[in-house]
Coordinates of C-alpha atoms (C1' of nucleotides) in Angstrom, one line a residue:
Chain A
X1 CA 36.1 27.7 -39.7
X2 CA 37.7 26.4 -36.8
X3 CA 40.7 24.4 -36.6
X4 CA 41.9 24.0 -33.3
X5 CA 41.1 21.3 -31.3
X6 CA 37.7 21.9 -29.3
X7 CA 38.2 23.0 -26.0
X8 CA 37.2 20.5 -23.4
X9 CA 34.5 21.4 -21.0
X10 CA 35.1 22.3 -17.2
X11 CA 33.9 18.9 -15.4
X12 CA 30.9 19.8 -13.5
X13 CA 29.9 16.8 -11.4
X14 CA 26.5 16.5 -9.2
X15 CA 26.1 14.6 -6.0
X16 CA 22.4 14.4 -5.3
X17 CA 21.0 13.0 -2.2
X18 CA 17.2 12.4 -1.2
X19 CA 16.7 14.1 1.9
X20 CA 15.6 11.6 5.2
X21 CA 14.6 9.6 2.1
X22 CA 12.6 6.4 3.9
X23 CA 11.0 8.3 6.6
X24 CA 9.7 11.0 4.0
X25 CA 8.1 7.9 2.0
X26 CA 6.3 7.4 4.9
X27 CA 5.3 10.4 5.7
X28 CA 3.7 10.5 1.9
X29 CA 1.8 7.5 3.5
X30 CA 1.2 9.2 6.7
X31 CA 1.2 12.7 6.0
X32 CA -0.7 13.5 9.6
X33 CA 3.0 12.6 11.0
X34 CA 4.1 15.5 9.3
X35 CA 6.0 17.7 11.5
X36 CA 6.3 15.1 14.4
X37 CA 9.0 12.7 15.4
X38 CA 9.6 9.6 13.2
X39 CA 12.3 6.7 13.5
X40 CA 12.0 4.6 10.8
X41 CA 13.8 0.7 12.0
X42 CA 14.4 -2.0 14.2
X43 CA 12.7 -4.1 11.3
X44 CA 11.4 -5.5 14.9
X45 CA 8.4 -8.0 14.4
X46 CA 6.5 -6.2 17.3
X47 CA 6.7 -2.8 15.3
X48 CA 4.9 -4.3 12.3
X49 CA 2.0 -5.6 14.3
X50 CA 1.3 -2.4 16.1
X51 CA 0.9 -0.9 12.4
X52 CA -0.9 -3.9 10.9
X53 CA -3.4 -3.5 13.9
X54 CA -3.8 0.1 13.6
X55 CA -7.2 1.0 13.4
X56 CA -8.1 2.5 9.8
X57 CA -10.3 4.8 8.4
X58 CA -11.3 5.2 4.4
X59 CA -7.1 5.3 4.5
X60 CA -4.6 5.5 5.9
X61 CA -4.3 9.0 6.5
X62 CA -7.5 8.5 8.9
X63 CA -5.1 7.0 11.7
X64 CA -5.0 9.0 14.3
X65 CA -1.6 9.9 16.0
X66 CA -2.5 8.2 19.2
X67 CA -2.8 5.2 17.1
X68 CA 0.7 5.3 16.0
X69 CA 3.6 2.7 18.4
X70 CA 6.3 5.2 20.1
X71 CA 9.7 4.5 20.3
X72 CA 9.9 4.0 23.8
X73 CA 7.6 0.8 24.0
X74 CA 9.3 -1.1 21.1
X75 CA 12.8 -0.2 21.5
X76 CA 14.4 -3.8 21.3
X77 CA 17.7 -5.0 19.6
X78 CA 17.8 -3.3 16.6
X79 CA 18.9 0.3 15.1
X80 CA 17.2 3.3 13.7
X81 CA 17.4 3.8 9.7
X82 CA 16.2 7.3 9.1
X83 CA 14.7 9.5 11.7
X84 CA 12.9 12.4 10.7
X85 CA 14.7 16.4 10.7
X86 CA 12.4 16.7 13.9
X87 CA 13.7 13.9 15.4
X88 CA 17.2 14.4 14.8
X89 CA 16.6 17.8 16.6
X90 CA 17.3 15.4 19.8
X91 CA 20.0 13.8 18.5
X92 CA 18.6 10.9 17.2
X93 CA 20.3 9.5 14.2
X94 CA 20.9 7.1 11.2
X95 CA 22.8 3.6 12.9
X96 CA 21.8 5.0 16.4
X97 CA 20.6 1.8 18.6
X98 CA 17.0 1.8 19.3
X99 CA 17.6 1.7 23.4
X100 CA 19.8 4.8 23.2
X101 CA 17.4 6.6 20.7
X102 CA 14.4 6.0 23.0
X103 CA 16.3 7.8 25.9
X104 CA 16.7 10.7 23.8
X105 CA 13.3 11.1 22.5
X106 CA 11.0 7.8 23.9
X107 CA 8.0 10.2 22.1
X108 CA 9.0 9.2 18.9
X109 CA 7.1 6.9 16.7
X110 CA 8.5 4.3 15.0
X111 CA 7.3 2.9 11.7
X112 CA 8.6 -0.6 10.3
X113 CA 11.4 -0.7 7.4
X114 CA 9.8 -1.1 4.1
X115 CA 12.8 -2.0 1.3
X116 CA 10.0 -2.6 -1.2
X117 CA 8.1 0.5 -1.0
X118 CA 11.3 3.0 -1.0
X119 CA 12.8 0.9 -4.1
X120 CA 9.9 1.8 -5.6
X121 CA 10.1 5.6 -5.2
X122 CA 13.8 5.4 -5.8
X123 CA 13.4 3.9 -9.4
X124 CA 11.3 6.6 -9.8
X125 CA 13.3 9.3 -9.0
X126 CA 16.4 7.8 -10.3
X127 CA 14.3 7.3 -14.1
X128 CA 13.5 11.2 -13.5
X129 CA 17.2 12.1 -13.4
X130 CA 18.2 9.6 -16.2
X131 CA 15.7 11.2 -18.9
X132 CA 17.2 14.4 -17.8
X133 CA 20.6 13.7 -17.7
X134 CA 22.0 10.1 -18.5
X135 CA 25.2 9.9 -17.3
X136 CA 24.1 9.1 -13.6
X137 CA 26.2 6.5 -11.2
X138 CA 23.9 4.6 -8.5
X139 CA 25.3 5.0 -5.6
X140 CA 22.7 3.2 -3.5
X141 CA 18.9 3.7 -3.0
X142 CA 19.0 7.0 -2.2
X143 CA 22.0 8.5 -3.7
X144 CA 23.7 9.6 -7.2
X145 CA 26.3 10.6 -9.1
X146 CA 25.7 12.9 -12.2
X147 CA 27.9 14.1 -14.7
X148 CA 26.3 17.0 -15.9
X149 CA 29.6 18.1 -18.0
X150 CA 28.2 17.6 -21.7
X151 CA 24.4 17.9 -20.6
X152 CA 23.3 20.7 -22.8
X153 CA 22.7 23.5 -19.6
X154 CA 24.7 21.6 -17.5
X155 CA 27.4 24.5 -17.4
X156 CA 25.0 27.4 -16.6
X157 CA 25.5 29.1 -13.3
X158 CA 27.8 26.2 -12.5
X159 CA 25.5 23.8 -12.8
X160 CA 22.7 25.1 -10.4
X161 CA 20.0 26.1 -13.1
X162 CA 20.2 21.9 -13.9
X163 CA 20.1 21.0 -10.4
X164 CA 17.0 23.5 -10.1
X165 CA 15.4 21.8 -13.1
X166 CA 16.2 17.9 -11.4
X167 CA 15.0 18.9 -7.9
X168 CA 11.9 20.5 -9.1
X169 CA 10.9 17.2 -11.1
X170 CA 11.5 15.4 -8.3
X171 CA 9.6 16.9 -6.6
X172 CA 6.6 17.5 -8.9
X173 CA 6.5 13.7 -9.4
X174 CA 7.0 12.5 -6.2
X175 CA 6.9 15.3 -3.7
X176 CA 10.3 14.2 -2.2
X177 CA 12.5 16.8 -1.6
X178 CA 17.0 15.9 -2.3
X179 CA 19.7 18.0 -1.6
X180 CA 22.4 19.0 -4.4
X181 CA 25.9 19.7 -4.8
X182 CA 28.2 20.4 -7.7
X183 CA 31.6 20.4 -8.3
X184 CA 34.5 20.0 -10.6
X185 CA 34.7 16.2 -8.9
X186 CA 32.6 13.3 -7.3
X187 CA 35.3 13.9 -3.7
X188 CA 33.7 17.5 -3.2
X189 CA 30.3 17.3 -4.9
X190 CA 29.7 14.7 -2.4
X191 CA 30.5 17.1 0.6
X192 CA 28.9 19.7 -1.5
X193 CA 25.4 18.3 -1.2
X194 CA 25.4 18.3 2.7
X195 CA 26.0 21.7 2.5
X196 CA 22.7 23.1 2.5
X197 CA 20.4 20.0 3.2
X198 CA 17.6 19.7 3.5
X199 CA 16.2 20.8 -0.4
X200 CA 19.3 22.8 -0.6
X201 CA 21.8 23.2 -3.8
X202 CA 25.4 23.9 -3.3
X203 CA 27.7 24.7 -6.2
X204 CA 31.7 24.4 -5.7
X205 CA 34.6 25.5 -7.6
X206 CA 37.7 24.6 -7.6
X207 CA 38.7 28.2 -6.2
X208 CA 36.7 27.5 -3.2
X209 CA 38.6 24.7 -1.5
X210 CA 40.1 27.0 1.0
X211 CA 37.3 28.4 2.3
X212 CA 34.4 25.7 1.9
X213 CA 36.4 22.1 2.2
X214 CA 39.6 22.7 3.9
X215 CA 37.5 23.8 7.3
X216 CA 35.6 20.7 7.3
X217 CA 36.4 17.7 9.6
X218 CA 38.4 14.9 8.3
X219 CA 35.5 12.5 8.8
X220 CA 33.3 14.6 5.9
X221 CA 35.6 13.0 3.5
X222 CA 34.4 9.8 1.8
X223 CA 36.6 7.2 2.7
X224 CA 37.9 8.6 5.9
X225 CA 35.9 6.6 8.7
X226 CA 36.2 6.8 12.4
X227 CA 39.4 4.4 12.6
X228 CA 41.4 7.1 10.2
X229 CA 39.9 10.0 11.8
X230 CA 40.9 8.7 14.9
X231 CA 44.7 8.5 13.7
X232 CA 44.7 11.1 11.9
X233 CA 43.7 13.1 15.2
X234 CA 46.7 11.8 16.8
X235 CA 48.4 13.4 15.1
X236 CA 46.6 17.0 15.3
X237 CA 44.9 16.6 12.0
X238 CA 42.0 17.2 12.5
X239 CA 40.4 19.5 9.0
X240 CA 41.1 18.7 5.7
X241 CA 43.3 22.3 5.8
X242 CA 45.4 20.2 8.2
X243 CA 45.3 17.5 6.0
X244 CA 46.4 19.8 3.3
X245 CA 49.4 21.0 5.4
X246 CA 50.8 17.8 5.7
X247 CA 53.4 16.9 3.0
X248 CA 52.6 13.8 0.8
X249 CA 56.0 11.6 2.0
X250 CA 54.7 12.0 5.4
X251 CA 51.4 11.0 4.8
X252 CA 52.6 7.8 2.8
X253 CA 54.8 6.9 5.6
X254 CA 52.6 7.5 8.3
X255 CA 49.7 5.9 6.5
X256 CA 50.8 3.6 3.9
X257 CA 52.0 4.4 0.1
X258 CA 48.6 3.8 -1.3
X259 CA 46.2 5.3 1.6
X260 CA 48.6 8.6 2.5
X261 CA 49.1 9.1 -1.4
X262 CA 45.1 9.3 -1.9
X263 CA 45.0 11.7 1.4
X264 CA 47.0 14.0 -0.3
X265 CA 45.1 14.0 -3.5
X266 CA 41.8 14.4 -1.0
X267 CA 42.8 17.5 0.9
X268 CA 44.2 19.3 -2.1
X269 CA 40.6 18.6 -3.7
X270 CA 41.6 16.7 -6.5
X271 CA 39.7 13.4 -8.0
X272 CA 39.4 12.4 -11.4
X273 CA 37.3 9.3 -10.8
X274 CA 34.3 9.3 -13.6
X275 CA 30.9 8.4 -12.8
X276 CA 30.3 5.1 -13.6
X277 CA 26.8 4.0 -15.3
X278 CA 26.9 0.8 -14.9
X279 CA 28.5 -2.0 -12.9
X280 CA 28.0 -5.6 -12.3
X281 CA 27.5 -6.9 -8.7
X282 CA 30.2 -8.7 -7.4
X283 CA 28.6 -10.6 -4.1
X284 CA 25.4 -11.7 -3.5
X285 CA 24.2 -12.4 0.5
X286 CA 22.0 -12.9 3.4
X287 CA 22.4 -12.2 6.7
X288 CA 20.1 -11.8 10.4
X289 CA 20.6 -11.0 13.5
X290 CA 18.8 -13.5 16.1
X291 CA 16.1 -12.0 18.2
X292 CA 18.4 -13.2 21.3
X293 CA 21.9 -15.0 21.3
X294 CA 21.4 -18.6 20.1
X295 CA 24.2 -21.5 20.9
X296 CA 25.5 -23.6 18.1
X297 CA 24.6 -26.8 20.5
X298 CA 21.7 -26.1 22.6
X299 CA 19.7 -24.4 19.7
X300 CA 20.6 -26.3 16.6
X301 CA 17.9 -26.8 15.3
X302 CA 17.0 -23.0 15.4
X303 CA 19.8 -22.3 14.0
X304 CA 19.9 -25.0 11.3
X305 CA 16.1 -23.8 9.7
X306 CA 17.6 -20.1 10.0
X307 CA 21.0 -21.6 7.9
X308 CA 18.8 -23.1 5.4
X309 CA 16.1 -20.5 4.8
X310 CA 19.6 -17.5 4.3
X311 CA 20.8 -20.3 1.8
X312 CA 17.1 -20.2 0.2
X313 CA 16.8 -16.6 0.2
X314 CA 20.6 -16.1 -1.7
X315 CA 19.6 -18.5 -3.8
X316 CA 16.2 -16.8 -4.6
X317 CA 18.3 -13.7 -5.1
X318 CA 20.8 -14.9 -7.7
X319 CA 18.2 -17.0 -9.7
X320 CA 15.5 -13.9 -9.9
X321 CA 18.6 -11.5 -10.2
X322 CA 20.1 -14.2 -13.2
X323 CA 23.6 -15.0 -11.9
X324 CA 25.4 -17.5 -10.4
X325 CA 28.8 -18.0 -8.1
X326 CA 31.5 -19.8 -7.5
X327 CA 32.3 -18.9 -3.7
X328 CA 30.1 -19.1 -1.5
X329 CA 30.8 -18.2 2.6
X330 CA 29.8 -18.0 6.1
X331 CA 29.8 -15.2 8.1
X332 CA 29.2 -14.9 12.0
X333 CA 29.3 -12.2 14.6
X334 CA 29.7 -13.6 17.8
X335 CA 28.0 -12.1 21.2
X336 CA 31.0 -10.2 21.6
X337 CA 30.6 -8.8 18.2
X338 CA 34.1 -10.5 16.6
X339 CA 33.5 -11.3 13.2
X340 CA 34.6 -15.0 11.4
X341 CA 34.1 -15.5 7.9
X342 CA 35.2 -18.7 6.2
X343 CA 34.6 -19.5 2.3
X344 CA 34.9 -21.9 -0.3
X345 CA 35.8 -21.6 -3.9
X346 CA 34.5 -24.6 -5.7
X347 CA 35.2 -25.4 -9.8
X348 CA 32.0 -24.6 -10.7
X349 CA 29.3 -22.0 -10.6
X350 CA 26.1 -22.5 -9.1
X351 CA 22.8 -20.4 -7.8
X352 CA 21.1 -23.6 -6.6
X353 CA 20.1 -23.2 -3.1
X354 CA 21.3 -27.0 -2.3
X355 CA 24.8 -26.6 -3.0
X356 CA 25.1 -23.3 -1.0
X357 CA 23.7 -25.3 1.6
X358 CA 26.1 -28.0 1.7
X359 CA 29.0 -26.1 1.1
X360 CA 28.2 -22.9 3.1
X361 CA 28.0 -26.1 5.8
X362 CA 31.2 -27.1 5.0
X363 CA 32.6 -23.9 6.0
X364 CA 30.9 -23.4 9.2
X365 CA 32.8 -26.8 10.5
X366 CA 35.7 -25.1 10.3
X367 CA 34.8 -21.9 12.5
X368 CA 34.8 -21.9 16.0
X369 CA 31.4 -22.5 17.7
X370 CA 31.3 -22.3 20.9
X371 CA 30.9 -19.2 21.9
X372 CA 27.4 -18.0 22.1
X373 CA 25.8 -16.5 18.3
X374 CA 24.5 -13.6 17.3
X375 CA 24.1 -13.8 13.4
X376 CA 25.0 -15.9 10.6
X377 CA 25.4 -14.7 7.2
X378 CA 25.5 -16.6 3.9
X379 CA 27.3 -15.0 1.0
X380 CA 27.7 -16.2 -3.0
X381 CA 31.2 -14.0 -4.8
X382 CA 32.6 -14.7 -7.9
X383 CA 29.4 -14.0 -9.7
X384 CA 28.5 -14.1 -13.6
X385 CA 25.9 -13.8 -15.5
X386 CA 23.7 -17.4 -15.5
X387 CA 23.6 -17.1 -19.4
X388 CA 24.4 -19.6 -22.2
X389 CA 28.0 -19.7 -20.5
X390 CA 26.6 -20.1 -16.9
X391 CA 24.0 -22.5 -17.6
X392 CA 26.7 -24.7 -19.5
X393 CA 29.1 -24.7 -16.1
X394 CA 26.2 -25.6 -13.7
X395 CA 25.7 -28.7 -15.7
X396 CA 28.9 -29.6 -15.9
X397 CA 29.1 -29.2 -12.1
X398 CA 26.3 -31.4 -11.6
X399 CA 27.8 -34.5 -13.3
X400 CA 31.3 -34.0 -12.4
X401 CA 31.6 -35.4 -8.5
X402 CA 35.1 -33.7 -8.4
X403 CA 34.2 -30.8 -6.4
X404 CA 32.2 -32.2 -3.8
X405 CA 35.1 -34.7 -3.0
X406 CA 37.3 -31.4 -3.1
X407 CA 35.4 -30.1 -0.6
X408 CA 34.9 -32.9 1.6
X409 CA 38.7 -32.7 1.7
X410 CA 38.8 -29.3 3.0
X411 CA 36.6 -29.6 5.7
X412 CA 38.6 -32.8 6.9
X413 CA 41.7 -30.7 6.7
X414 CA 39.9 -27.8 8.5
X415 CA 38.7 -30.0 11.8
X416 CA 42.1 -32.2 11.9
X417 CA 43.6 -28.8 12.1
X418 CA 41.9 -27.8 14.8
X419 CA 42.1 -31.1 17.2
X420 CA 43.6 -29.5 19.7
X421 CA 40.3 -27.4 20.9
X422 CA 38.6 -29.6 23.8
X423 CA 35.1 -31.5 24.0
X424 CA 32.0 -30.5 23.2
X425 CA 32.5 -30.5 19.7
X426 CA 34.9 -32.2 17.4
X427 CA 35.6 -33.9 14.1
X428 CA 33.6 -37.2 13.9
X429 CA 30.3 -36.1 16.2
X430 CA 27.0 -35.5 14.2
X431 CA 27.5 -32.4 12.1
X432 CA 26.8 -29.4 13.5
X433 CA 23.2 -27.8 11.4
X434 CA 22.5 -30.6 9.9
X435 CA 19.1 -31.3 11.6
X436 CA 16.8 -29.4 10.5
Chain B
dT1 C1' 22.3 1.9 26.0
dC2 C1' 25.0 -1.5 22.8
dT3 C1' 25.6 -1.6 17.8
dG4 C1' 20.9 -3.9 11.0
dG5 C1' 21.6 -5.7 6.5
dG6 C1' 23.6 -5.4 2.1
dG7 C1' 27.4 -4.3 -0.2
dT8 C1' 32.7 -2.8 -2.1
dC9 C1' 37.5 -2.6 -1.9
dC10 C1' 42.1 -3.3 0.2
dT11 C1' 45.8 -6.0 2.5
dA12 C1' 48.6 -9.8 3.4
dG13 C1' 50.2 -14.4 3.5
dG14 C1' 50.5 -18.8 1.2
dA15 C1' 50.1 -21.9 -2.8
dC16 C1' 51.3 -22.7 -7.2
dC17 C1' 53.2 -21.8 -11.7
dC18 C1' 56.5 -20.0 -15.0
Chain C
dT1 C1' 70.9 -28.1 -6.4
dC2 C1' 70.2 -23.6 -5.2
dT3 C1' 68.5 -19.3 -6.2
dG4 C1' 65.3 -15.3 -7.5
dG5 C1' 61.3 -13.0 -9.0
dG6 C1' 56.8 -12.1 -11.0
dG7 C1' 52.0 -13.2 -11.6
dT8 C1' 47.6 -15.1 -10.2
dC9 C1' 44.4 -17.2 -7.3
dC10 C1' 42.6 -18.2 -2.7
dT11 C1' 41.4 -17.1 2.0
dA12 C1' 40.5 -14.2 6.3
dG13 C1' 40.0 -10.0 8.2
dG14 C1' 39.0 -5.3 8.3
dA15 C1' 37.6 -0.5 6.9
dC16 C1' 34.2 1.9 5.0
dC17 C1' 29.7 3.2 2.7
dC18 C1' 24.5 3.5 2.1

DNA sequence: TCTGGGGTCCTAGGACCC
DNA sequence: TCTGGGGTCCTAGGACCC
């Protein structure tokens, strides 16, 4: 018999990603787009009529092509979501604004964003890998995290035989193809699945960092964004093998203690961070972007239904999701694109769609308006569970008038504050979104 | 040619308490 | 009366990710 202590198991971690996940839903829907150019965004009103008033056959695969809108008649304010591998062949990409993406291929079609119908498939694909191999972090609709460490196979070939067996159910249940990578650590499996995309599997030891991660570009890294990179370029890094070069007192000093010290850890490969199977949400919020740039003064009204229907719809969210907050904020991008976000942190949770209201309105008195808007957010933090324990602080909060008063207080504060901005707008006029 | 919507985490200063 | 330091919460902004 054996006495030692059992050996642990080498850490084998899988980063699987669905490959141009919306716009192969809906080519499952329209399969004669197979093969052709597809954005998928905009979430543009215009795009949804053209495809409600498609003209229809037995179904929908009876549409002809012609049928279909192209990119370069609805291209409005808006951005593409997922673009098929065709069109990314001219460069057109996830983020990419819709005017630039119709000068690079106006031949496109562009279907609608449909949330519901890819969180459909993606429960479905995500309950495929669970029964195969529990331990699986969400990492979004169309990403995971798997630890396939203890999963009995999960060490053969490195891991690959598992991810054969998970990409092949996939597909057999759904017919979407995913790309795989895995590696002793979430930091390089994630690289490791772009590797061979798309309906590729990459497997990664620790003996390859040399020759598969260090040439990559800084920017591959998760974490590193294009305001790092950009640094980190002025300085002539520019791979992770540069970043690897670099000693880790120079990195902390040059970055910060806590971002250089991570950078070194990154470019030498090494991440113990464990896939996570559960995790409660922290914020909960609503946001749009106006069809054109309203004015907090000459369209208040507008803006005060749009302010009241975000508050609804967070509301909505945190009742059907079952939680409730205790701060709730504004947030607003101006024309210019500057950000302002002001919040509120009352004594009390709530989820009723009254009290955002009022206090989300609170907050927007004490934020600059008179520049020209382009959206307005609403946001609930500080969430918990609306259980026994939530239910009981709600109620409190409605007899108890203390926080309102609080807040009343605040906003006071926040215009005296500001009295030295002229005009148009100032403590004492009728409040500002408070007509509709 | 401008750039969506929904999130998380980090930083930094100030208030407040011990 | 002056001094210091730690801890926590709140707020605003910003980077980053999917």
């Amino acid at each position: 018999m054996d006495t030692s202590a059992p050996r642990p198991l080498p850490r084998r971690i899988a980063h699987l990603d669905m490959d141009a996940f919306f716009a192969s839903v809906e080519l499952l829907r329209y399969p004669q787009l197979k093969g052709l150019p597809v954005v998928i965004g905009g979430g543009r009103r215009r795009v949804d009529e053209a495809i409600r008033d498609l003209p229809r056959g037995a179904t929908l695969a009876d549409i002809p092509i012609s049928a279909f809108p192209l990119l370069k008649d609805y291209a409005g304010r808006g951005v593409i979501t997922t673009a098929t591998y065709p069109a990314r062949q001219f460069g057109v990409g996830s983020a990419m604004g819709l005017m630039k993406a119709a000068k690079l291929c106006p031949q496109a079609i562009i279907l609608p964003v449909d949330f519901d119908e890819y969180r459909k498939y993606s429960r479905a694909f995500k309950q495929i890998i669970a029964d195969i191999a529990p331990v699986m972090e969400d990492r979004g609709v169309d990403e995971v995290y798997i630890d396939f460490t203890e999963i009995p196979g999960g060490q053969r070939e490195g891991g690959r035989s598992l991810a054969r067996l998970i990409q092949r159910t996939i597909f057999e249940a759904t017919g979407l193809t995913c790309s795989i990578g895995v590696a002793p650590n979430k930091l390089i499996a994630k690289m490791a699945s772009e590797f061979e995309k798309p309906n590729g599997i990459s497997i990664v030891h620790e003996s390859d960092l040399a020759t598969r991660i260090w040439p990559l570009s800084c920017r591959k890294v998760n974490g590193i964004g294009p305001k790092a990179d950009e640094k980190l370029q002025r300085h002539g890094i520019h791979t992770v093998g540069d970043l690897a070069e670099r000693d880790r007192d120079w990195l902390m000093s040059s970055f910060g203690r806590s971002t250089g010290a991570w950078m070194h850890e990154v470019a030498w490969g090494r991440d113990d961070r464990p896939v996570v199977t559960h995790s409660e949400p922290v914020s909960m919020s609503r946001e749009t972007t106006f069809d054109r740039d309203l004015h907090a003064i000459r369209d208040r009204a507008e803006l005060g239904a749009i302010f009241t229907h975000l508050c609804e719809k967070v509301a909505g969210d945190l009742e059907r999701k079952g939680f409730v907050g205790k701060t709730i904020g504004i947030k607003l991008r101006y024309a210019d694109f500057k950000i302002a976000t002001r919040d509120h942190t009352m004594s009390a949770f709530s989820s009723d769609a009254k009290t955002i209201r009022r206090i989300a309105g609170q907050c927007l008195k004490r934020v600059p308006l008179e520049r020209p808007l382009r959206l307005l957010g609403v946001r609930v933090g500080n969430l918990a569970r609306a259980d026994a324990d939530g239910v009981r602080l709600m109620e409190a909060s409605a007899k108890d008038p203390a926080p309102e008063q609080a807040v009343h207080a605040l906003g006071d504060l926040g215009d005296s504050r500001r009295h030295g901005s002229p005009g148009s707008r100032g403590p004492g006029t009728a409040p500002l979104f408070e007509s509709s």
